[in-house]
């Protein structure tokens, strides 16, 4: 009986770590928006934001540094009379309006759009994979915070969803 087993050679130098790029962190970098990692926040109306043109003004992504809370939050301020770019995604999004008033247009491919109005204190959800666009119809900035399950969804899909479901 012959032994065809080969023994692996031991490398002269240490092996490099095998790293899989985090799709969610990569998305944050591409967005180019401020990322806040903290446990508690003051008044959401007072948090400093950075430009986020795709969202219609300024914003920040909020991550609570706790592995048991995988969701994130998007704090967005739409300029007076401004609007977000149309977008859709495969993650859940629940929106609470902090200040201002406006309207949101929602539509599915091949269907007529629906539109509804919102104001300070309004709460609504964006349907999965539906296109939507926010409009600030006032002369003052409008600010909202949305809680999403984007981090686990993007990590599960490893970024494939972006090529299919989002205009950036």
Short mmCIF file of C-alpha atoms in Angstrom, two decimals:
data_model
loop_
_atom_site.label_atom_id
_atom_site.label_comp_id
_atom_site.label_asym_id
_atom_site.label_seq_id
_atom_site.Cartn_x
_atom_site.Cartn_y
_atom_site.Cartn_z
CA UNK A 1 0.00 0.00 0.00
CA UNK A 2 1.43 3.37 -0.96
CA UNK A 3 1.03 6.54 1.00
CA UNK A 4 0.23 9.45 -1.35
CA UNK A 5 -0.34 11.91 1.49
CA UNK A 6 1.72 15.07 1.24
CA UNK A 7 2.76 17.16 4.18
CA UNK A 8 2.26 20.89 3.84
CA UNK A 9 5.33 23.04 3.99
CA UNK A 10 5.66 25.45 6.90
CA UNK A 11 5.97 29.02 5.58
CA UNK A 12 9.03 31.06 6.47
CA UNK A 13 6.95 34.12 7.41
CA UNK A 14 3.66 34.49 9.31
CA UNK A 15 0.50 34.07 7.25
CA UNK A 16 -1.67 37.11 6.58
CA UNK A 17 -5.04 37.18 8.26
CA UNK A 18 -7.95 36.20 6.02
CA UNK A 19 -10.25 39.21 6.05
CA UNK A 20 -13.71 39.45 4.51
CA UNK A 21 -14.72 43.03 3.84
CA UNK A 22 -17.70 44.13 5.95
CA UNK A 23 -20.39 45.13 3.41
CA UNK A 24 -22.09 47.47 5.88
CA UNK A 25 -18.89 49.32 6.84
CA UNK A 26 -17.98 49.59 3.14
CA UNK A 27 -21.41 51.10 2.45
CA UNK A 28 -20.89 53.65 5.24
CA UNK A 29 -17.56 54.69 3.69
CA UNK A 30 -19.12 55.05 0.24
CA UNK A 31 -21.92 57.20 1.66
CA UNK A 32 -19.26 59.58 3.03
CA UNK A 33 -21.52 60.67 5.87
CA UNK A 34 -20.71 61.15 9.56
CA UNK A 35 -20.88 57.92 11.58
CA UNK A 36 -21.67 58.18 15.29
CA UNK A 37 -21.00 55.25 17.62
CA UNK A 38 -22.47 55.89 21.04
CA UNK A 39 -24.97 54.57 23.57
CA UNK A 40 -26.97 57.71 24.35
CA UNK A 41 -27.84 60.95 22.62
CA UNK A 42 -29.21 64.31 23.59
CA UNK A 43 -31.83 66.08 21.56
CA UNK A 44 -31.84 64.66 18.01
CA UNK A 45 -32.52 68.18 16.74
CA UNK A 46 -29.11 69.30 18.04
CA UNK A 47 -26.83 66.53 16.72
CA UNK A 48 -24.25 67.82 14.24
CA UNK A 49 -24.69 66.38 10.76
CA UNK A 50 -22.51 66.18 7.66
CA UNK A 51 -23.52 66.54 4.00
CA UNK A 52 -25.51 63.60 2.64
CA UNK A 53 -26.62 64.73 -0.83
CA UNK A 54 -28.44 61.50 -1.70
CA UNK A 55 -30.72 62.04 1.29
CA UNK A 56 -31.47 65.65 0.30
CA UNK A 57 -29.30 67.57 2.73
CA UNK A 58 -27.29 66.41 5.72
CA UNK A 59 -27.22 63.39 7.99
CA UNK A 60 -25.43 60.93 10.20
CA UNK A 61 -25.48 57.17 10.63
CA UNK A 62 -25.86 56.13 14.26
CA UNK A 63 -24.56 52.79 15.51
CA UNK A 64 -25.04 51.66 19.11
CA UNK A 65 -21.86 49.68 19.91
CA UNK A 66 -23.62 46.56 21.17
CA UNK A 67 -23.49 43.25 19.30
CA UNK A 68 -27.02 42.41 20.49
CA UNK A 69 -28.46 45.56 18.86
CA UNK A 70 -27.58 45.07 15.19
CA UNK A 71 -29.78 47.88 13.86
CA UNK A 72 -28.63 51.35 12.93
CA UNK A 73 -30.32 54.73 12.67
CA UNK A 74 -30.14 57.35 9.96
CA UNK A 75 -30.57 60.90 11.23
CA UNK A 76 -31.38 63.04 8.19
CA UNK A 77 -32.13 66.70 7.64
CA UNK A 78 -33.69 67.66 4.30
CA UNK A 79 -33.05 71.24 3.30
CA UNK A 80 -35.98 73.67 3.08
CA UNK A 81 -37.82 72.94 -0.16
CA UNK A 82 -35.44 70.03 -0.81
CA UNK A 83 -35.91 66.39 -1.63
CA UNK A 84 -34.07 63.10 -1.36
CA UNK A 85 -32.98 61.06 -4.34
CA UNK A 86 -35.32 58.16 -5.23
CA UNK A 87 -34.10 54.94 -3.61
CA UNK A 88 -35.15 51.45 -2.61
CA UNK A 89 -33.59 48.77 -0.48
CA UNK A 90 -34.05 45.33 0.99
CA UNK A 91 -33.81 46.38 4.62
CA UNK A 92 -36.55 47.47 7.00
CA UNK A 93 -36.88 51.20 7.67
CA UNK A 94 -39.11 52.88 10.26
CA UNK A 95 -39.19 56.67 10.18
CA UNK A 96 -39.96 59.15 13.00
CA UNK A 97 -40.21 62.83 12.05
CA UNK A 98 -38.29 64.97 14.55
CA UNK A 99 -39.20 68.34 13.02
CA UNK A 100 -40.72 69.91 9.92
CA UNK A 101 -43.32 68.68 7.48
CA UNK A 102 -43.30 67.22 4.02
CA UNK A 103 -44.44 64.34 1.89
CA UNK A 104 -43.18 60.95 0.77
CA UNK A 105 -43.84 59.33 -2.58
CA UNK A 106 -43.75 55.49 -2.65
CA UNK A 107 -44.07 53.19 -5.65
CA UNK A 108 -43.36 49.69 -6.88
CA UNK A 109 -42.05 48.94 -10.34
CA UNK A 110 -44.91 48.99 -12.84
CA UNK A 111 -47.40 50.60 -10.42
CA UNK A 112 -48.64 54.14 -9.95
CA UNK A 113 -47.00 55.99 -7.01
CA UNK A 114 -48.78 56.80 -3.75
CA UNK A 115 -48.01 59.92 -1.75
CA UNK A 116 -48.66 60.82 1.88
CA UNK A 117 -47.87 63.81 4.06
CA UNK A 118 -45.95 63.83 7.34
CA UNK A 119 -45.16 66.30 10.11
CA UNK A 120 -43.36 66.49 13.44
CA UNK A 121 -44.27 63.39 15.46
CA UNK A 122 -45.31 61.29 12.46
CA UNK A 123 -44.18 57.66 12.33
CA UNK A 124 -44.25 55.49 9.20
CA UNK A 125 -42.54 52.51 7.60
CA UNK A 126 -41.06 52.17 4.14
CA UNK A 127 -42.21 48.92 2.47
CA UNK A 128 -39.44 46.49 1.52
CA UNK A 129 -38.08 46.93 -2.00
CA UNK A 130 -40.43 49.86 -2.74
CA UNK A 131 -39.04 52.99 -4.36
CA UNK A 132 -39.49 56.13 -2.28
CA UNK A 133 -38.58 59.80 -2.21
CA UNK A 134 -38.99 62.34 0.61
CA UNK A 135 -39.93 65.98 -0.05
CA UNK A 136 -39.61 68.86 2.41
CA UNK A 137 -42.47 71.20 1.51
CA UNK A 138 -41.68 73.81 4.16
CA UNK A 139 -39.38 76.83 4.32
CA UNK A 140 -37.49 75.28 7.26
CA UNK A 141 -35.30 72.16 7.34
CA UNK A 142 -37.12 68.89 8.12
CA UNK A 143 -35.35 66.29 10.27
CA UNK A 144 -36.20 62.63 10.73
CA UNK A 145 -34.60 59.58 12.28
CA UNK A 146 -35.11 56.16 10.76
CA UNK A 147 -34.23 52.89 12.42
CA UNK A 148 -33.14 50.19 9.98
CA UNK A 149 -31.89 46.64 9.94
CA UNK A 150 -29.39 47.60 7.22
CA UNK A 151 -26.29 46.23 9.02
CA UNK A 152 -27.35 42.56 9.21
CA UNK A 153 -29.12 42.71 5.83
CA UNK A 154 -26.05 44.09 4.06
CA UNK A 155 -23.75 41.66 5.81
CA UNK A 156 -26.01 38.74 4.93
CA UNK A 157 -26.15 39.81 1.30
CA UNK A 158 -22.47 40.87 1.23
CA UNK A 159 -23.22 43.99 -0.80
CA UNK A 160 -25.05 42.25 -3.68
CA UNK A 161 -28.25 44.13 -2.85
CA UNK A 162 -26.63 47.48 -3.68
CA UNK A 163 -26.06 46.60 -7.32
CA UNK A 164 -29.66 45.44 -7.71
CA UNK A 165 -31.77 47.61 -5.42
CA UNK A 166 -30.27 51.02 -4.94
CA UNK A 167 -29.35 54.04 -6.98
CA UNK A 168 -26.26 55.66 -5.54
#
